[in-house]
PDB file of C-alpha atoms in Angstrom:
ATOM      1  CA  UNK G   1      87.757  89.148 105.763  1.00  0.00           C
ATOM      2  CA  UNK G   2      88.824  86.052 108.115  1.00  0.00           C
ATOM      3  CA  UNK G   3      88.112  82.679 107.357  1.00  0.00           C
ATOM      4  CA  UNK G   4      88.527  79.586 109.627  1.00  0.00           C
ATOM      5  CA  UNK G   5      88.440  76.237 108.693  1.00  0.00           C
ATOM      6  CA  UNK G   6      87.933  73.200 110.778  1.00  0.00           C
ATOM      7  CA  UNK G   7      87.606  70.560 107.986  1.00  0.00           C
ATOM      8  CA  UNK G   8      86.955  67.124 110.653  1.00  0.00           C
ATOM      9  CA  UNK G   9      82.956  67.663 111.923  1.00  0.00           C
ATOM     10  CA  UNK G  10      83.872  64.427 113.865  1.00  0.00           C
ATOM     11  CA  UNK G  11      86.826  62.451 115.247  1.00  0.00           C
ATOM     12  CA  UNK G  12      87.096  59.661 118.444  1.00  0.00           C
ATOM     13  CA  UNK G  13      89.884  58.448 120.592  1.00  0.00           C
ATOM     14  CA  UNK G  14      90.298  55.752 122.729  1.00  0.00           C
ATOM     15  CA  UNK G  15      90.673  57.062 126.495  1.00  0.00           C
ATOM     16  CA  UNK G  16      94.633  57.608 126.602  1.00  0.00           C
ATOM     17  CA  UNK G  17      95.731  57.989 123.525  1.00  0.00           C
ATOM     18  CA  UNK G  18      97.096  61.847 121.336  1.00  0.00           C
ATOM     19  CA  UNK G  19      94.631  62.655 119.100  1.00  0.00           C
ATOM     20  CA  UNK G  20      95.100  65.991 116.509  1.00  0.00           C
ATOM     21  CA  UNK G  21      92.495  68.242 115.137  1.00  0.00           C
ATOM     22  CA  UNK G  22      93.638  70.481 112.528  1.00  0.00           C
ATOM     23  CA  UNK G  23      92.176  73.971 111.461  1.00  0.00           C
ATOM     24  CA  UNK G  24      93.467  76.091 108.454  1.00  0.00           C
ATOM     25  CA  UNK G  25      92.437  79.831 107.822  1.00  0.00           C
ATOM     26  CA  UNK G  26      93.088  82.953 105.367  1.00  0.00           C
ATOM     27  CA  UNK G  27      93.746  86.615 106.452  1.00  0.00           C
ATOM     28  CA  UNK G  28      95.838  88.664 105.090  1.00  0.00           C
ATOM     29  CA  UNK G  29      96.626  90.291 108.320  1.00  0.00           C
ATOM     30  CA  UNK G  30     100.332  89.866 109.628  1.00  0.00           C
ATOM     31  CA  UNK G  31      99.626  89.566 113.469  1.00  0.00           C
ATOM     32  CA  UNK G  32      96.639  87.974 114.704  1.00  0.00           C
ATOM     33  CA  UNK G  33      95.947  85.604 117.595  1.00  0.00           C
ATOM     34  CA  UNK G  34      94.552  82.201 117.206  1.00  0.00           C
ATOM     35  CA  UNK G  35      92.373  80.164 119.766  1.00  0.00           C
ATOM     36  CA  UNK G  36      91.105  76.592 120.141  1.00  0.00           C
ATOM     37  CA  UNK G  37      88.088  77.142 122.409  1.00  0.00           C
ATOM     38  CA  UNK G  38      86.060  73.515 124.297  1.00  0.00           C
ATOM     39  CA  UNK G  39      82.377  73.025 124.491  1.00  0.00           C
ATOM     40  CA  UNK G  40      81.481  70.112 126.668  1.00  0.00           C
ATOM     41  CA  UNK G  41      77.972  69.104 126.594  1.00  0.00           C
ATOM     42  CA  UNK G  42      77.343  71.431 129.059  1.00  0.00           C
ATOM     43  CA  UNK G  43      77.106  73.800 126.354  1.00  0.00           C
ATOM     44  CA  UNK G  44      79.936  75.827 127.916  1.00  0.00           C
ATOM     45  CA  UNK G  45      82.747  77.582 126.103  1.00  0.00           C
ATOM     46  CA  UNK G  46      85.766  77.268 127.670  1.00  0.00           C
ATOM     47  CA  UNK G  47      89.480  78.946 126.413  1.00  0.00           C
ATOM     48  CA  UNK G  48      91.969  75.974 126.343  1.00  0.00           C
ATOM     49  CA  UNK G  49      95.014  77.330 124.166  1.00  0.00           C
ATOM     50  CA  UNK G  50      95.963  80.975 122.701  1.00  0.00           C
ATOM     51  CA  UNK G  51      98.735  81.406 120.694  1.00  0.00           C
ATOM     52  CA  UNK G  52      99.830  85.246 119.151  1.00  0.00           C
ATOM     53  CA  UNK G  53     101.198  85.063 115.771  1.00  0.00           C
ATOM     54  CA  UNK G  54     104.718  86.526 116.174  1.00  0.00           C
ATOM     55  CA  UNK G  55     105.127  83.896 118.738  1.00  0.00           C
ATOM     56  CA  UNK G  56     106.980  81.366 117.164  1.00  0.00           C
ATOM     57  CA  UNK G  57     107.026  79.162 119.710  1.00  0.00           C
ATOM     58  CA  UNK G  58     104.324  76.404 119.745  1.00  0.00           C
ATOM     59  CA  UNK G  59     102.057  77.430 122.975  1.00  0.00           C
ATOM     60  CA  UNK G  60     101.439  74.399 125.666  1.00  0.00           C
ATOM     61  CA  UNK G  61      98.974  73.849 127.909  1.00  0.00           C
ATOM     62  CA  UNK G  62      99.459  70.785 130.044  1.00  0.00           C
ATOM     63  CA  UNK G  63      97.926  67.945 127.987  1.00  0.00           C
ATOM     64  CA  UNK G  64      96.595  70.162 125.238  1.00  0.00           C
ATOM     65  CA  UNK G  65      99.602  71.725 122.674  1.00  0.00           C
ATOM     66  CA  UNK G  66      99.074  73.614 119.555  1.00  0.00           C
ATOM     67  CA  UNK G  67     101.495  72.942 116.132  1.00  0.00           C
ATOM     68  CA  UNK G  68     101.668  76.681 114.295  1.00  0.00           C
ATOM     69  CA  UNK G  69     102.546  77.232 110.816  1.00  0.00           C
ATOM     70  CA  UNK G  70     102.143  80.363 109.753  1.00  0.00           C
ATOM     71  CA  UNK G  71     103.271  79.777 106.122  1.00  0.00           C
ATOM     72  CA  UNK G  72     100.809  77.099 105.742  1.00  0.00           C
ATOM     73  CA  UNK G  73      98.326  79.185 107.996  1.00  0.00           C
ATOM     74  CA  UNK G  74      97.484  75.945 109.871  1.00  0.00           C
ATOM     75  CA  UNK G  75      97.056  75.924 113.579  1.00  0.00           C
ATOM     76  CA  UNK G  76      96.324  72.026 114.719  1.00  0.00           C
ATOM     77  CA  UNK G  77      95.638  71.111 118.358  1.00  0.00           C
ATOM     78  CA  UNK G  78      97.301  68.403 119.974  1.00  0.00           C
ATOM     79  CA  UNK G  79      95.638  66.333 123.067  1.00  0.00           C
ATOM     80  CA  UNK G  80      97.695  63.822 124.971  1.00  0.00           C
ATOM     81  CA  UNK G  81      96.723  61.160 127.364  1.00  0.00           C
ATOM     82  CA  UNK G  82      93.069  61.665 126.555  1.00  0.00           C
ATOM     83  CA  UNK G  83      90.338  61.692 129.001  1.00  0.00           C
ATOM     84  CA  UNK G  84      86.776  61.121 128.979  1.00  0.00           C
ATOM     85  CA  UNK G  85      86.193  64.580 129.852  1.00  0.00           C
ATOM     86  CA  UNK G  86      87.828  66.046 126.851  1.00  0.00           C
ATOM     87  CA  UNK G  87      84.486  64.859 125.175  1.00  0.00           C
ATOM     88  CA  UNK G  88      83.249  68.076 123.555  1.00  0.00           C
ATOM     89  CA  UNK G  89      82.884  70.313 120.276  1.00  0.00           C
ATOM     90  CA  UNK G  90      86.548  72.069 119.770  1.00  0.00           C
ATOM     91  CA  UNK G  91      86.316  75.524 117.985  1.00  0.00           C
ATOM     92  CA  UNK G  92      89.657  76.947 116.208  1.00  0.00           C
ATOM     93  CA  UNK G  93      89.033  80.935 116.269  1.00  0.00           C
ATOM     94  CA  UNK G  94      91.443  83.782 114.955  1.00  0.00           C
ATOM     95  CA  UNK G  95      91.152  87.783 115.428  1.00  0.00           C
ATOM     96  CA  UNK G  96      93.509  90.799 114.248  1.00  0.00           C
ATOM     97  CA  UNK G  97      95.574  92.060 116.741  1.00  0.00           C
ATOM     98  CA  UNK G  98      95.446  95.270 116.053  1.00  0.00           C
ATOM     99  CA  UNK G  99      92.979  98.047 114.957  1.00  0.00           C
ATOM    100  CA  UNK G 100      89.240  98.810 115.968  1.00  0.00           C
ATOM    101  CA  UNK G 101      88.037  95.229 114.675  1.00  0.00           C
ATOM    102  CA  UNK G 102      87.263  93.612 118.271  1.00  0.00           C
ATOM    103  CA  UNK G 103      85.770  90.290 116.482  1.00  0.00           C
ATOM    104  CA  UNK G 104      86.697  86.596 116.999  1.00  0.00           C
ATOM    105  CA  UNK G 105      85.933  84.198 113.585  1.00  0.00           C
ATOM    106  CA  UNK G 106      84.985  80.852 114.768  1.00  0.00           C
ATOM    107  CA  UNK G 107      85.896  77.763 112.489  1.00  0.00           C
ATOM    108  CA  UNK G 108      82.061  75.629 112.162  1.00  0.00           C
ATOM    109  CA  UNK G 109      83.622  73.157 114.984  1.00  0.00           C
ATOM    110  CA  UNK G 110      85.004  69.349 115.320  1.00  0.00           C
ATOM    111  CA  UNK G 111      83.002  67.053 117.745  1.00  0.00           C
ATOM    112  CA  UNK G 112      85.589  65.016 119.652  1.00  0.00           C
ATOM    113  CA  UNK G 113      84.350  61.700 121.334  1.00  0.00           C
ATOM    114  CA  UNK G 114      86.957  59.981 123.810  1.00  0.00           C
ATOM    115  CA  UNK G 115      85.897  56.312 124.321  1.00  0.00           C
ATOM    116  CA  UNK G 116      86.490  54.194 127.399  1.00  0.00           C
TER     117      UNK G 116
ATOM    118  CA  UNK Z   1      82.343  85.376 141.528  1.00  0.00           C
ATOM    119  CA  UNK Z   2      79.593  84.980 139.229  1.00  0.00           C
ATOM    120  CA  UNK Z   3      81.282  86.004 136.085  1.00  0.00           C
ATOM    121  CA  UNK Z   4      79.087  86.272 132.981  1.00  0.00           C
ATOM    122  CA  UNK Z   5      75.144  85.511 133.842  1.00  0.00           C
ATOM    123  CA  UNK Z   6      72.575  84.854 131.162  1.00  0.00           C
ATOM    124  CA  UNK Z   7      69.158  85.017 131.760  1.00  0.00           C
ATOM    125  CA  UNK Z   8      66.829  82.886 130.425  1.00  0.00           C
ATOM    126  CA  UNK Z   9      68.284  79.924 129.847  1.00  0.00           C
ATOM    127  CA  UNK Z  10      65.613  78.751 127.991  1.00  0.00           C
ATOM    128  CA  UNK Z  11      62.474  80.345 126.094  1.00  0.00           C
ATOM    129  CA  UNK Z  12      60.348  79.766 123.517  1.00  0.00           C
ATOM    130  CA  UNK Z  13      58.245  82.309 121.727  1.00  0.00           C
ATOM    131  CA  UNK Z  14      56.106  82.321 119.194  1.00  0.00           C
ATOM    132  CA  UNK Z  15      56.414  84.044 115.662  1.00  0.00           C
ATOM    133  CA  UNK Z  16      56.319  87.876 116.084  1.00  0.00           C
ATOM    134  CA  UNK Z  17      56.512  88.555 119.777  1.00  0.00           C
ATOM    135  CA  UNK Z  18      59.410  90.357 120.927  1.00  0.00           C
ATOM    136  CA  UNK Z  19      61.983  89.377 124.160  1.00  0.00           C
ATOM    137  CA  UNK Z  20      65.074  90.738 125.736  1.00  0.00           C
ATOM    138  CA  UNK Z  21      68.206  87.943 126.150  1.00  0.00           C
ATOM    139  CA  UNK Z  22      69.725  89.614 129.643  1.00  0.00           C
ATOM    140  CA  UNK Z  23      73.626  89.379 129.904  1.00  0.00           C
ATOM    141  CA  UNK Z  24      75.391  91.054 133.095  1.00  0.00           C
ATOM    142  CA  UNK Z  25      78.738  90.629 134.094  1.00  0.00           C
ATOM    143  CA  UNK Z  26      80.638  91.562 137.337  1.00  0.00           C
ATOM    144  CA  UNK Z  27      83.912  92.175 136.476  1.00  0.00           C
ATOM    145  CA  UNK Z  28      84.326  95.498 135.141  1.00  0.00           C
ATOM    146  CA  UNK Z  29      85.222  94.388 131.207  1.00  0.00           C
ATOM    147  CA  UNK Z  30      84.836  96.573 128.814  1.00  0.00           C
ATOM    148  CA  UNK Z  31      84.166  94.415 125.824  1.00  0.00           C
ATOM    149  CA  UNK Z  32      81.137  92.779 125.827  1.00  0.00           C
ATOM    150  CA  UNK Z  33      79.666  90.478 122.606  1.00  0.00           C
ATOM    151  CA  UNK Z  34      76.719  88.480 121.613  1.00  0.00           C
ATOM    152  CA  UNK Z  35      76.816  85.495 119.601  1.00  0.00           C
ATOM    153  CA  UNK Z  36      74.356  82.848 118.120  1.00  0.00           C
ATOM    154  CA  UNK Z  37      75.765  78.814 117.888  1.00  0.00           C
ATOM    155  CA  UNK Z  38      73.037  77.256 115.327  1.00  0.00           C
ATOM    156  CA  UNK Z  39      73.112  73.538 114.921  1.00  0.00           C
ATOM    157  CA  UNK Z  40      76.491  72.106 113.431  1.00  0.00           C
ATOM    158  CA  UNK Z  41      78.249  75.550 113.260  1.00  0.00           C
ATOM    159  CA  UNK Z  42      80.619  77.346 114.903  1.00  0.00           C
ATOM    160  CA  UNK Z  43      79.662  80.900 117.162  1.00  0.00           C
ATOM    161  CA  UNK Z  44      78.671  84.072 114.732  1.00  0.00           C
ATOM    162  CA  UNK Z  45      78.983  87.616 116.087  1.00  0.00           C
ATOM    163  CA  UNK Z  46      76.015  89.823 116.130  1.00  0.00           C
ATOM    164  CA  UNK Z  47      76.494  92.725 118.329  1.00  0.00           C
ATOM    165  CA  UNK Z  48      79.504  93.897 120.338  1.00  0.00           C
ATOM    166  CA  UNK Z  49      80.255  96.717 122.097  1.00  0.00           C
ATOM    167  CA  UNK Z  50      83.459  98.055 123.480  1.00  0.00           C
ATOM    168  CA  UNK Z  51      82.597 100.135 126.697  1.00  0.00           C
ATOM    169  CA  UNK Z  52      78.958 101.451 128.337  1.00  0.00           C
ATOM    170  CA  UNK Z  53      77.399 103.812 125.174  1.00  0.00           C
ATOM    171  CA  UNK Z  54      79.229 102.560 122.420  1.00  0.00           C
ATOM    172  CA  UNK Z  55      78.008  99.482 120.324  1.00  0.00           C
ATOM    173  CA  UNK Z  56      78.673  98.078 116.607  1.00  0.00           C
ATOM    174  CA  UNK Z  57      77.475  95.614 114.781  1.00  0.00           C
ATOM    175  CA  UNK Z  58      78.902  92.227 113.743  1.00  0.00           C
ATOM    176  CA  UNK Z  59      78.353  89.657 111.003  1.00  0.00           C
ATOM    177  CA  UNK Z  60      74.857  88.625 111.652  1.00  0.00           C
ATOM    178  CA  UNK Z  61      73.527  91.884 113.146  1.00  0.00           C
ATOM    179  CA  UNK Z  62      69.925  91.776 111.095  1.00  0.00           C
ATOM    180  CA  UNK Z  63      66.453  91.119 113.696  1.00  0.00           C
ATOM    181  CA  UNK Z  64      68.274  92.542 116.862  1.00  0.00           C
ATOM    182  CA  UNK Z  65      69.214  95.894 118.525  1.00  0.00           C
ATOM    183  CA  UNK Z  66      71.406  95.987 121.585  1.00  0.00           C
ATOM    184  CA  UNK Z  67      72.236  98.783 124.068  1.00  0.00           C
ATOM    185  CA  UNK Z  68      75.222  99.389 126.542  1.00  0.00           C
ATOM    186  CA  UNK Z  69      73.935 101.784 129.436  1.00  0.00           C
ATOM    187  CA  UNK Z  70      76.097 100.569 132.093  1.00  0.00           C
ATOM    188  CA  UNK Z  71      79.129  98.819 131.948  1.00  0.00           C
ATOM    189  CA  UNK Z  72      77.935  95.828 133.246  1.00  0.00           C
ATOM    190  CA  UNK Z  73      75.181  94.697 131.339  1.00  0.00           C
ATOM    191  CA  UNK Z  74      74.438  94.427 127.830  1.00  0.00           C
ATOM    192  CA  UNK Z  75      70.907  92.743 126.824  1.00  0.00           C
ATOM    193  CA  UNK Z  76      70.447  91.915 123.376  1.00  0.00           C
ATOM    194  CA  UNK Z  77      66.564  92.100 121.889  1.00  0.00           C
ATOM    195  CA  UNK Z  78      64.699  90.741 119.456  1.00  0.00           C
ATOM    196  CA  UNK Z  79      61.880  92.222 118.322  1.00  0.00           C
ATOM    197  CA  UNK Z  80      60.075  90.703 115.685  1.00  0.00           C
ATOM    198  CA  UNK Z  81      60.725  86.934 116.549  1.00  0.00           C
ATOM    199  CA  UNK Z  82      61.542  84.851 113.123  1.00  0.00           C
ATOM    200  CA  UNK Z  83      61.898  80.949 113.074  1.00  0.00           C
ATOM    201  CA  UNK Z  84      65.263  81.545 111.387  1.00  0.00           C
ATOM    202  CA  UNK Z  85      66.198  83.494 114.726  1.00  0.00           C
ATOM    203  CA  UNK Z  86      65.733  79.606 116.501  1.00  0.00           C
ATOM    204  CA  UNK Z  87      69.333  79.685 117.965  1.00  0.00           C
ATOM    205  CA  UNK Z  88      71.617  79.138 121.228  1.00  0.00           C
ATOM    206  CA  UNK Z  89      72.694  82.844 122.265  1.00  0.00           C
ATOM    207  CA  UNK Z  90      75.680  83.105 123.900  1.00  0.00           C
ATOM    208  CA  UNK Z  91      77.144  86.321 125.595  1.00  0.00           C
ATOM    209  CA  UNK Z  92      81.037  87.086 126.052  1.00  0.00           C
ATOM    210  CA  UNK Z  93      83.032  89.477 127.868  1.00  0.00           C
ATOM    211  CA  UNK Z  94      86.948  90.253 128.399  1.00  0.00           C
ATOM    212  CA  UNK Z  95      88.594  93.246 129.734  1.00  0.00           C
ATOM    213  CA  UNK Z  96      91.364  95.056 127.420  1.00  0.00           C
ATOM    214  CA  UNK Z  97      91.760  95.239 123.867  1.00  0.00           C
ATOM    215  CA  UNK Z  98      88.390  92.869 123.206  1.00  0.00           C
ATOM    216  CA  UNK Z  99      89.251  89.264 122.966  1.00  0.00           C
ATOM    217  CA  UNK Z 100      92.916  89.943 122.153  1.00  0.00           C
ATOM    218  CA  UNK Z 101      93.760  90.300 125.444  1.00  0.00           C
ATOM    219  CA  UNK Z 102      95.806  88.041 127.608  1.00  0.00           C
ATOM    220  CA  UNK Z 103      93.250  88.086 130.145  1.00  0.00           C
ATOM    221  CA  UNK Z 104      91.020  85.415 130.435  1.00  0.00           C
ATOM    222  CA  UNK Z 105      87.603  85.161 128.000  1.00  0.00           C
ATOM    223  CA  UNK Z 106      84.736  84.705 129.949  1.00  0.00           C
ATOM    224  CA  UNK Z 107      81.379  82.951 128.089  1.00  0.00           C
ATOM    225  CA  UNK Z 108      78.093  83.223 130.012  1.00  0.00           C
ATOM    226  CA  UNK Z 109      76.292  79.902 129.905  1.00  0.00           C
ATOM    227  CA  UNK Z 110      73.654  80.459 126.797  1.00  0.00           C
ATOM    228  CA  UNK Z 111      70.219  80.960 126.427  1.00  0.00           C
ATOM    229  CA  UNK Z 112      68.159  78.480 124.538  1.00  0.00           C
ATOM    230  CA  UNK Z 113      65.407  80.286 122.445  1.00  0.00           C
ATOM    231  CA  UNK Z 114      63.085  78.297 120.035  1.00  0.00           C
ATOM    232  CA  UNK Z 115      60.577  80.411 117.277  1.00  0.00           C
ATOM    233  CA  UNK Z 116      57.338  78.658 116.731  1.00  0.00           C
TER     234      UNK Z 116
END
């Protein structure tokens, strides 16, 4: 079984600045993808980074990057020039990559505040 | 393009009456889920289904039944109402290979449901 570990409930940023949230899980699966998903307070969840496993190049997506270490099994997400709409809950959240096990494992969430 | 739709968004019911959570989507995915966000944690997976007929259960699956007659909707049902079943519901879909896929994960925008 997966387990994903988000171990900040709660971190703020002033408006501008890089801010990191980190997330560590276990598998003992050898390829897997990982995922940092948003939820703003409109209770949406929205996909902001995916990086596969074998990839070892750190995936980027505009202001949001991720930092992958698959020794350490850590998979931290990195937000530049934050803005007041990155306010929101960010879920870490890994599944296999192969076989008939469809299901994403979803780390218990950090709750990101971006202050003016 | 209306994506993943959710109907209600909000219910309440009281303990022991029965309701269906409708989820339709318009895009022709195969893999469909169902997930419940309670307060302060991260999504859990309690049904999923990988194409119209087939259906499996996921980590939470206990107090609901699903079905998957059509490809484009799968409602989830609850029919014994619980407090402990007090939850957000939210209902997923993506099109090959489940959530592993490179193509985009689309989230439908929850249903509120309160036991009282």
């Amino acid at each position: 079984a997966q387990t994903v570990t988000q171990s900040q409930p709660e971190m703020s940023v002033q408006e501008a600045e890089t801010v990191t949230l980190s997330c560590t899980y276990d598998t003992s699966e050898s390829n897997y993808y990982l995922f940092w998903y948003k939820q703003p307070p409109s209770r949406q969840m929205i996909l902001v980074i995916r990086q596969e496993a074998y990839k070892q190049q750190n995936a980027t997506e505009n202001r949001f990057s991720v930092n992958f270490q698959k020794a350490a099994k850590s998979f931290s997400l990195k937000i530049s020039d934050s803005q007041l709409g990155d306010t929101a809950m960010y879920f870490c959240a890994f599944i296999p990559a192969r076989g008939s096990n469809y299901k994403l494992t979803f780390g218990k969430g950090t709750l990101l505040t971006v202050n003016p | 393009n209306a994506g993943v739709t959710q109907t209600p968004k909000f219910r309440i019911l009281k303990i022991g009456q029965s309701m269906t959570l409708q989820c339709a989507q318009d895009m022709n995915h195969n893999y469909m889920y169902w997930y419940r966000q309670d307060p302060g944690m991260g999504l859990k997976l309690i049904y999923y289904s990988v194409g119209a007929g087939i259906t499996d259960k996921g980590e939470v699956p206990n107090g609901y039944n699903v079905s998957r007659s059509t490809t484009e909707d799968f409602p989830l049902r609850l029919e014994l109402a619980a407090p402990s079943q007090t939850s957000v519901y939210f209902c997923a879909s993506t099109a090959d290979r489940g959530m592993r896929s490179n193509q985009p994960q689309h989230f439908g925008d929850g249903t509120r449901l309160s036991i009282l």
